[in-house]
Amino acid sequence: MSTAREQPIFSTRAHVFQIDPATKRNWIPAGKHALTVSYFYDATRNVYRIISIGGAKAIINSTVTPNMTFTKTSQKFGQWADSRANTVYDLGFASEQHLTQFAEKFQEVKEAARLAREKSQDGGELTSPALGLASHQVPPSPLVSANGPGEEKLFRSQSADAPGPTERERLKKMLSEGSVGEVQWEAEFFALQDSNNKLAGALREANAAAAQWRQQLEAQRAEAERLRQRVAELEAQAASEVTPTGEKEGLGQGQSLEQLEALVQTKDQEIQTLKSQTGGPREALEAAEREETQQKVQDLETRNAELEHQLRAMERSLEEARAERERARAEVGRAAQLLDVRLFELSELREGLARLAEAAP
């Protein structure tokens, strides 16, 4: 008779505290960091449990009953009492939303446990809390090992070779340790999934940042090219500019030589005056504009070099993030394979223990 393994139905992360058994007033933290707290459903025994694994031991192993009540003590903290474990558990969540989700799930599981108890009482079928077996007996059947038919093992009759009390305790302990190991692998699998999701989000952010840097780099390059063209135009304009010549005025045949000389002197003075008024400031303005443009071009080239360096750094970070994500995926795959192997071994162990318990008196 095979037994179905427990299935996780809800998981979250919270800081776990337990009431001090000596004072019954102080709280003892289970660790420095938040732990994964999960609801599990045992289809064989039709019970619900709240389980949290810290390191190699179970911090929370509480079976939900209809008499339990989850109480919100603040915006982020809630607690419930477990009379079987003779303790009170307190959870601290990262936000009020996580606390509300856990409280709603607690109410759902509590109602499901109540319905399961009523159904069990009405149906008359009792289950064993230790091994999850039905109260009716099943005739013993041969158990074949995984190595092949050559190593087949048969259960003997109950009077011939029945396990003693010590053997039963050992089997119960093995089954309990197997359940805790299964829950621990489930928790590690969820933690790896969270890590993979975080790495994927970081990779998306890195891709967005790299695209933004590329757009800025293209804009800076276009601006630098426009400034180079402007400098070339200004240099060409300065080279082609010629000094204006004085106007020639026609002279009448009746003008004398003195009048011509006076007119030439007057025009020379006007030309010098115009040069002093317009030529100097204009050349200085153009020279200042050229220097300012050249300085801007140099600043833009320096900025482009910095942006290219930052872009290369972002590309390296992107490649590292991709490699990290691939490593995380490989670790998740290995963990999932190992978890499947452990679950298969645990299932075989439970089947063997169930048949052994059925054969026991």
Short mmCIF file of C-alpha atoms in Angstrom, two decimals:
data_model
loop_
_atom_site.label_atom_id
_atom_site.label_comp_id
_atom_site.label_asym_id
_atom_site.label_seq_id
_atom_site.Cartn_x
_atom_site.Cartn_y
_atom_site.Cartn_z
CA MET A 1 0.00 0.00 0.00
CA SER A 2 1.73 3.22 -1.19
CA THR A 3 1.54 6.61 0.52
CA ALA A 4 1.47 9.98 -1.23
CA ARG A 5 4.16 12.46 -0.19
CA GLU A 6 3.36 15.88 1.24
CA GLN A 7 2.82 18.65 -1.29
CA PRO A 8 3.72 22.33 -0.69
CA ILE A 9 0.69 24.57 -1.29
CA PHE A 10 2.03 27.97 -0.20
CA SER A 11 5.46 29.43 0.67
CA THR A 12 6.72 32.78 1.94
CA ARG A 13 9.70 34.23 3.81
CA ALA A 14 9.58 35.60 7.35
CA HIS A 15 11.63 36.02 10.52
CA VAL A 16 10.69 33.23 12.95
CA PHE A 17 10.44 33.63 16.74
CA GLN A 18 9.41 31.22 19.53
CA ILE A 19 8.18 32.00 23.01
CA ASP A 20 10.75 31.45 25.76
CA PRO A 21 9.63 28.24 27.54
CA ALA A 22 11.13 29.48 30.82
CA THR A 23 9.55 32.94 31.07
CA LYS A 24 6.62 32.55 28.64
CA ARG A 25 7.07 36.27 27.92
CA ASN A 26 10.29 36.81 25.94
CA TRP A 27 10.75 35.85 22.30
CA ILE A 28 13.68 33.79 21.04
CA PRO A 29 14.68 34.40 17.37
CA ALA A 30 15.25 31.29 15.26
CA GLY A 31 18.03 32.97 13.26
CA LYS A 32 19.51 36.22 12.01
CA HIS A 33 17.88 36.03 8.58
CA ALA A 34 14.41 35.38 7.21
CA LEU A 35 13.47 31.71 6.64
CA THR A 36 11.15 30.02 4.17
CA VAL A 37 7.82 29.13 5.84
CA SER A 38 5.58 26.74 3.88
CA TYR A 39 2.16 25.11 4.14
CA PHE A 40 2.26 21.38 3.32
CA TYR A 41 -0.65 19.00 2.69
CA ASP A 42 -0.37 15.30 3.52
CA ALA A 43 -2.91 13.58 1.28
CA THR A 44 -2.45 10.25 3.06
CA ARG A 45 -3.35 11.49 6.53
CA ASN A 46 -5.43 14.39 5.19
CA VAL A 47 -3.66 16.91 7.45
CA TYR A 48 -2.00 20.28 6.93
CA ARG A 49 1.30 21.35 8.44
CA ILE A 50 3.32 24.58 8.66
CA ILE A 51 7.01 23.78 8.24
CA SER A 52 10.18 25.91 8.26
CA ILE A 53 13.70 24.49 7.96
CA GLY A 54 16.73 26.29 9.39
CA GLY A 55 20.02 24.62 8.59
CA ALA A 56 19.65 20.90 9.29
CA LYS A 57 16.72 21.08 11.73
CA ALA A 58 13.04 21.91 11.56
CA ILE A 59 12.35 25.28 13.23
CA ILE A 60 8.57 24.99 12.74
CA ASN A 61 6.69 21.70 12.46
CA SER A 62 3.13 22.62 13.42
CA THR A 63 0.04 20.63 12.45
CA VAL A 64 -2.90 22.95 11.77
CA THR A 65 -6.05 22.07 13.71
CA PRO A 66 -9.53 23.67 13.67
CA ASN A 67 -8.95 25.05 17.18
CA MET A 68 -5.91 27.14 16.20
CA THR A 69 -6.14 30.91 15.65
CA PHE A 70 -3.67 33.15 13.83
CA THR A 71 -3.56 36.64 15.40
CA LYS A 72 -2.12 39.77 13.79
CA THR A 73 -0.18 41.60 16.52
CA SER A 74 1.01 44.51 14.32
CA GLN A 75 1.22 45.55 10.67
CA LYS A 76 3.98 43.02 9.93
CA PHE A 77 3.80 40.45 12.76
CA GLY A 78 1.43 37.61 13.57
CA GLN A 79 1.43 34.59 15.88
CA TRP A 80 -0.36 31.33 16.73
CA ALA A 81 -0.18 28.82 19.57
CA ASP A 82 0.55 25.12 19.06
CA SER A 83 -0.67 23.11 22.06
CA ARG A 84 0.94 19.89 20.78
CA ALA A 85 4.39 21.49 20.62
CA ASN A 86 3.63 23.47 23.81
CA THR A 87 4.91 26.72 22.26
CA VAL A 88 3.84 29.91 20.48
CA TYR A 89 5.24 30.85 17.07
CA ASP A 90 5.63 34.48 15.93
CA LEU A 91 6.43 35.52 12.35
CA GLY A 92 7.76 38.88 11.14
CA PHE A 93 7.11 39.62 7.46
CA ALA A 94 8.65 42.12 5.07
CA SER A 95 5.35 43.88 4.38
CA GLU A 96 1.73 43.96 5.50
CA GLN A 97 0.71 42.30 2.22
CA HIS A 98 2.79 39.20 3.00
CA LEU A 99 1.25 39.04 6.48
CA THR A 100 -2.27 39.28 5.02
CA GLN A 101 -1.57 36.51 2.50
CA PHE A 102 -0.22 34.20 5.22
CA ALA A 103 -3.22 34.93 7.49
CA GLU A 104 -5.71 34.25 4.69
CA LYS A 105 -3.97 30.98 3.84
CA PHE A 106 -3.99 30.03 7.54
CA GLN A 107 -7.77 30.55 7.64
CA GLU A 108 -8.22 28.46 4.46
CA VAL A 109 -6.09 25.62 5.83
CA LYS A 110 -7.87 25.77 9.18
CA GLU A 111 -11.27 25.46 7.45
CA ALA A 112 -9.98 22.59 5.28
CA ALA A 113 -8.71 20.82 8.43
CA ARG A 114 -12.13 21.22 10.05
CA LEU A 115 -13.90 19.76 7.00
CA ALA A 116 -11.40 16.90 6.87
CA ARG A 117 -12.03 16.09 10.55
CA GLU A 118 -15.81 16.10 10.08
CA LYS A 119 -15.51 13.92 6.99
CA SER A 120 -13.25 11.48 8.83
CA GLN A 121 -15.68 11.25 11.75
CA ASP A 122 -18.67 10.71 9.46
CA GLY A 123 -16.94 8.17 7.20
CA GLY A 124 -15.62 6.06 10.07
CA GLU A 125 -12.21 5.52 8.45
CA LEU A 126 -9.44 6.26 10.91
CA THR A 127 -5.85 7.01 9.95
CA SER A 128 -2.66 6.42 11.83
CA PRO A 129 -0.93 9.72 12.74
CA ALA A 130 2.50 8.08 12.76
CA LEU A 131 2.52 6.21 9.44
CA GLY A 132 -0.59 7.53 7.67
CA LEU A 133 -2.20 4.07 7.24
CA ALA A 134 -5.88 3.13 7.10
CA SER A 135 -7.26 1.19 10.07
CA HIS A 136 -8.29 -1.80 7.96
CA GLN A 137 -5.71 -4.54 7.36
CA VAL A 138 -4.29 -5.61 3.99
CA PRO A 139 -2.93 -9.14 3.43
CA PRO A 140 0.88 -9.20 3.33
CA SER A 141 2.46 -9.19 -0.12
CA PRO A 142 6.04 -9.74 -1.34
CA LEU A 143 8.34 -6.70 -1.59
CA VAL A 144 10.75 -6.66 -4.55
CA SER A 145 13.95 -4.66 -4.18
CA ALA A 146 15.24 -2.23 -6.82
CA ASN A 147 18.14 -4.56 -7.76
CA GLY A 148 15.88 -7.09 -9.51
CA PRO A 149 13.89 -10.25 -8.86
CA GLY A 150 16.95 -12.11 -7.70
CA GLU A 151 16.97 -10.15 -4.44
CA GLU A 152 13.25 -10.48 -3.73
CA LYS A 153 12.28 -10.27 -0.05
CA LEU A 154 9.06 -11.70 1.35
CA PHE A 155 7.24 -10.69 4.48
CA ARG A 156 6.88 -13.65 6.78
CA SER A 157 3.80 -14.42 8.80
CA GLN A 158 3.04 -12.19 11.78
CA SER A 159 3.81 -14.92 14.30
CA ALA A 160 7.08 -16.01 12.66
CA ASP A 161 9.14 -12.81 12.30
CA ALA A 162 7.35 -9.68 13.57
CA PRO A 163 9.46 -6.60 14.44
CA GLY A 164 9.76 -5.80 18.14
CA PRO A 165 9.07 -2.48 19.82
CA THR A 166 12.68 -1.32 19.30
CA GLU A 167 12.47 -2.06 15.58
CA ARG A 168 9.18 -0.14 15.32
CA GLU A 169 10.68 2.91 17.02
CA ARG A 170 13.63 2.79 14.65
CA LEU A 171 11.32 2.61 11.64
CA LYS A 172 9.24 5.52 12.91
CA LYS A 173 12.40 7.58 13.43
CA MET A 174 13.61 6.79 9.91
CA LEU A 175 10.26 7.85 8.48
CA SER A 176 10.30 11.11 10.46
CA GLU A 177 13.86 11.93 9.37
CA GLY A 178 12.90 11.21 5.77
CA SER A 179 9.99 13.66 5.95
CA VAL A 180 12.23 16.39 7.38
CA GLY A 181 14.83 15.77 4.65
CA GLU A 182 12.16 15.98 1.97
CA VAL A 183 10.89 19.29 3.34
CA GLN A 184 14.46 20.63 3.49
CA TRP A 185 15.06 19.78 -0.17
CA GLU A 186 11.76 21.47 -1.07
CA ALA A 187 12.83 24.62 0.81
CA GLU A 188 16.24 24.66 -0.91
CA PHE A 189 14.53 24.26 -4.26
CA PHE A 190 12.29 27.27 -3.56
CA ALA A 191 15.33 29.29 -2.46
CA LEU A 192 17.12 28.46 -5.73
CA GLN A 193 14.03 29.50 -7.68
CA ASP A 194 14.00 32.86 -5.87
CA SER A 195 17.70 33.33 -6.62
CA ASN A 196 17.11 32.53 -10.28
CA ASN A 197 14.28 35.07 -10.47
CA LYS A 198 16.48 37.74 -8.89
CA LEU A 199 19.29 37.02 -11.36
CA ALA A 200 16.85 37.24 -14.27
CA GLY A 201 15.61 40.64 -13.00
CA ALA A 202 19.19 41.91 -12.65
CA LEU A 203 19.95 40.75 -16.19
CA ARG A 204 16.91 42.61 -17.55
CA GLU A 205 18.00 45.77 -15.73
CA ALA A 206 21.54 45.42 -17.11
CA ASN A 207 20.17 45.02 -20.66
CA ALA A 208 18.01 48.12 -20.27
CA ALA A 209 20.94 50.14 -18.89
CA ALA A 210 23.20 48.99 -21.74
CA ALA A 211 20.59 50.03 -24.33
CA GLN A 212 20.27 53.44 -22.67
CA TRP A 213 24.06 53.92 -22.70
CA ARG A 214 24.18 52.99 -26.39
CA GLN A 215 21.53 55.61 -27.20
CA GLN A 216 23.41 58.27 -25.26
CA LEU A 217 26.65 57.32 -27.01
CA GLU A 218 25.03 57.63 -30.46
CA ALA A 219 23.62 61.04 -29.52
CA GLN A 220 27.03 62.25 -28.32
CA ARG A 221 28.68 61.03 -31.51
CA ALA A 222 26.13 62.87 -33.65
CA GLU A 223 26.68 66.06 -31.63
CA ALA A 224 30.46 65.77 -32.01
CA GLU A 225 30.12 65.32 -35.78
CA ARG A 226 27.89 68.38 -36.03
CA LEU A 227 30.40 70.48 -34.10
CA ARG A 228 33.26 69.31 -36.33
CA GLN A 229 31.32 70.42 -39.40
CA ARG A 230 30.64 73.78 -37.76
CA VAL A 231 34.36 74.30 -37.05
CA ALA A 232 35.25 73.44 -40.65
CA GLU A 233 32.68 75.95 -41.94
CA LEU A 234 34.04 78.71 -39.69
CA GLU A 235 37.64 78.04 -40.75
CA ALA A 236 36.65 78.10 -44.44
CA GLN A 237 34.74 81.36 -43.94
CA ALA A 238 37.73 82.97 -42.18
CA ALA A 239 40.13 81.90 -44.95
CA SER A 240 37.94 83.18 -47.81
CA GLU A 241 37.20 86.54 -46.22
CA VAL A 242 38.98 89.39 -48.03
CA THR A 243 39.66 92.91 -46.89
CA PRO A 244 37.13 95.32 -48.41
CA THR A 245 38.60 97.83 -50.75
CA GLY A 246 37.75 101.48 -50.94
CA GLU A 247 35.21 102.62 -53.41
CA LYS A 248 36.40 104.27 -56.50
CA GLU A 249 34.75 107.46 -57.33
CA GLY A 250 34.85 108.93 -60.73
CA LEU A 251 36.61 112.16 -60.98
CA GLY A 252 35.65 114.90 -63.23
CA GLN A 253 38.07 116.32 -65.70
CA GLY A 254 37.79 119.72 -64.05
CA GLN A 255 39.17 118.61 -60.64
CA SER A 256 42.63 119.68 -59.73
CA LEU A 257 45.48 117.62 -58.41
CA GLU A 258 45.14 119.11 -54.91
CA GLN A 259 41.51 118.16 -54.73
CA LEU A 260 42.35 114.59 -55.74
CA GLU A 261 45.04 114.30 -53.09
CA ALA A 262 42.72 115.68 -50.40
CA LEU A 263 39.98 113.27 -51.47
CA VAL A 264 42.41 110.32 -51.31
CA GLN A 265 43.57 111.32 -47.83
CA THR A 266 39.95 111.67 -46.69
CA LYS A 267 39.05 108.22 -48.04
CA ASP A 268 42.13 106.70 -46.38
CA GLN A 269 41.09 108.13 -43.05
CA GLU A 270 37.54 106.78 -43.50
CA ILE A 271 38.93 103.35 -44.37
CA GLN A 272 41.14 103.32 -41.28
CA THR A 273 38.20 104.45 -39.13
CA LEU A 274 35.95 101.69 -40.52
CA LYS A 275 38.68 99.07 -39.98
CA SER A 276 39.18 100.13 -36.38
CA GLN A 277 35.41 100.06 -35.74
CA THR A 278 34.48 96.76 -37.44
CA GLY A 279 37.54 94.67 -38.24
CA GLY A 280 38.98 94.19 -34.76
CA PRO A 281 35.87 93.14 -32.79
CA ARG A 282 34.68 90.86 -35.58
CA GLU A 283 37.95 88.96 -35.77
CA ALA A 284 38.13 88.69 -31.99
CA LEU A 285 34.56 87.38 -31.88
CA GLU A 286 35.23 84.77 -34.55
CA ALA A 287 38.45 83.70 -32.82
CA ALA A 288 36.64 83.33 -29.48
CA GLU A 289 33.87 81.34 -31.17
CA ARG A 290 36.40 79.02 -32.80
CA GLU A 291 38.19 78.46 -29.49
CA GLU A 292 34.91 77.76 -27.71
CA THR A 293 33.86 75.32 -30.43
CA GLN A 294 37.21 73.55 -30.31
CA GLN A 295 36.93 73.27 -26.52
CA LYS A 296 33.44 71.78 -26.85
CA VAL A 297 34.74 69.27 -29.41
CA GLN A 298 37.53 68.25 -27.06
CA ASP A 299 35.07 67.90 -24.15
CA LEU A 300 32.74 65.80 -26.29
CA GLU A 301 35.57 63.54 -27.41
CA THR A 302 36.59 63.06 -23.78
CA ARG A 303 32.96 62.31 -22.85
CA ASN A 304 32.68 59.85 -25.74
CA ALA A 305 35.78 58.04 -24.54
CA GLU A 306 34.31 57.81 -21.02
CA LEU A 307 30.99 56.54 -22.36
CA GLU A 308 32.74 53.91 -24.49
CA HIS A 309 34.67 52.78 -21.42
CA GLN A 310 31.46 52.59 -19.37
CA LEU A 311 29.75 50.71 -22.20
CA ARG A 312 32.52 48.13 -22.28
CA ALA A 313 32.25 47.79 -18.49
CA MET A 314 28.47 47.31 -18.76
CA GLU A 315 28.94 44.69 -21.47
CA ARG A 316 31.40 42.83 -19.25
CA SER A 317 28.92 43.03 -16.36
CA LEU A 318 26.20 41.76 -18.69
CA GLU A 319 28.29 38.77 -19.72
CA GLU A 320 29.08 38.02 -16.07
CA ALA A 321 25.38 38.24 -15.17
CA ARG A 322 24.53 35.86 -18.01
CA ALA A 323 27.20 33.42 -16.88
CA GLU A 324 25.89 33.65 -13.30
CA ARG A 325 22.37 32.98 -14.48
CA GLU A 326 23.52 29.93 -16.43
CA ARG A 327 25.35 28.65 -13.35
CA ALA A 328 22.22 29.22 -11.27
CA ARG A 329 20.14 27.34 -13.83
CA ALA A 330 22.61 24.47 -13.74
CA GLU A 331 22.46 24.41 -9.93
CA VAL A 332 18.66 24.44 -9.99
CA GLY A 333 18.68 21.56 -12.47
CA ARG A 334 21.09 19.54 -10.33
CA ALA A 335 19.08 20.28 -7.19
CA ALA A 336 15.85 19.25 -8.95
CA GLN A 337 17.43 15.99 -10.15
CA LEU A 338 18.80 15.24 -6.70
CA LEU A 339 15.42 16.10 -5.18
CA ASP A 340 13.67 13.70 -7.56
CA VAL A 341 16.10 10.93 -6.60
CA ARG A 342 15.59 11.59 -2.88
CA LEU A 343 11.82 11.70 -3.27
CA PHE A 344 11.85 8.42 -5.19
CA GLU A 345 13.98 6.78 -2.48
CA LEU A 346 11.71 8.20 0.21
CA SER A 347 8.64 6.87 -1.61
CA GLU A 348 10.19 3.40 -1.76
CA LEU A 349 11.08 3.62 1.93
CA ARG A 350 7.52 4.59 2.86
CA GLU A 351 6.09 1.76 0.81
CA GLY A 352 8.37 -0.68 2.54
CA LEU A 353 7.57 0.72 5.97
CA ALA A 354 3.83 0.66 5.22
CA ARG A 355 3.97 -2.99 4.24
CA LEU A 356 6.11 -3.81 7.25
CA ALA A 357 3.65 -2.06 9.56
CA GLU A 358 0.72 -3.91 8.02
CA ALA A 359 2.46 -7.20 8.59
CA ALA A 360 3.19 -6.30 12.20
CA PRO A 361 0.75 -7.60 14.90
#
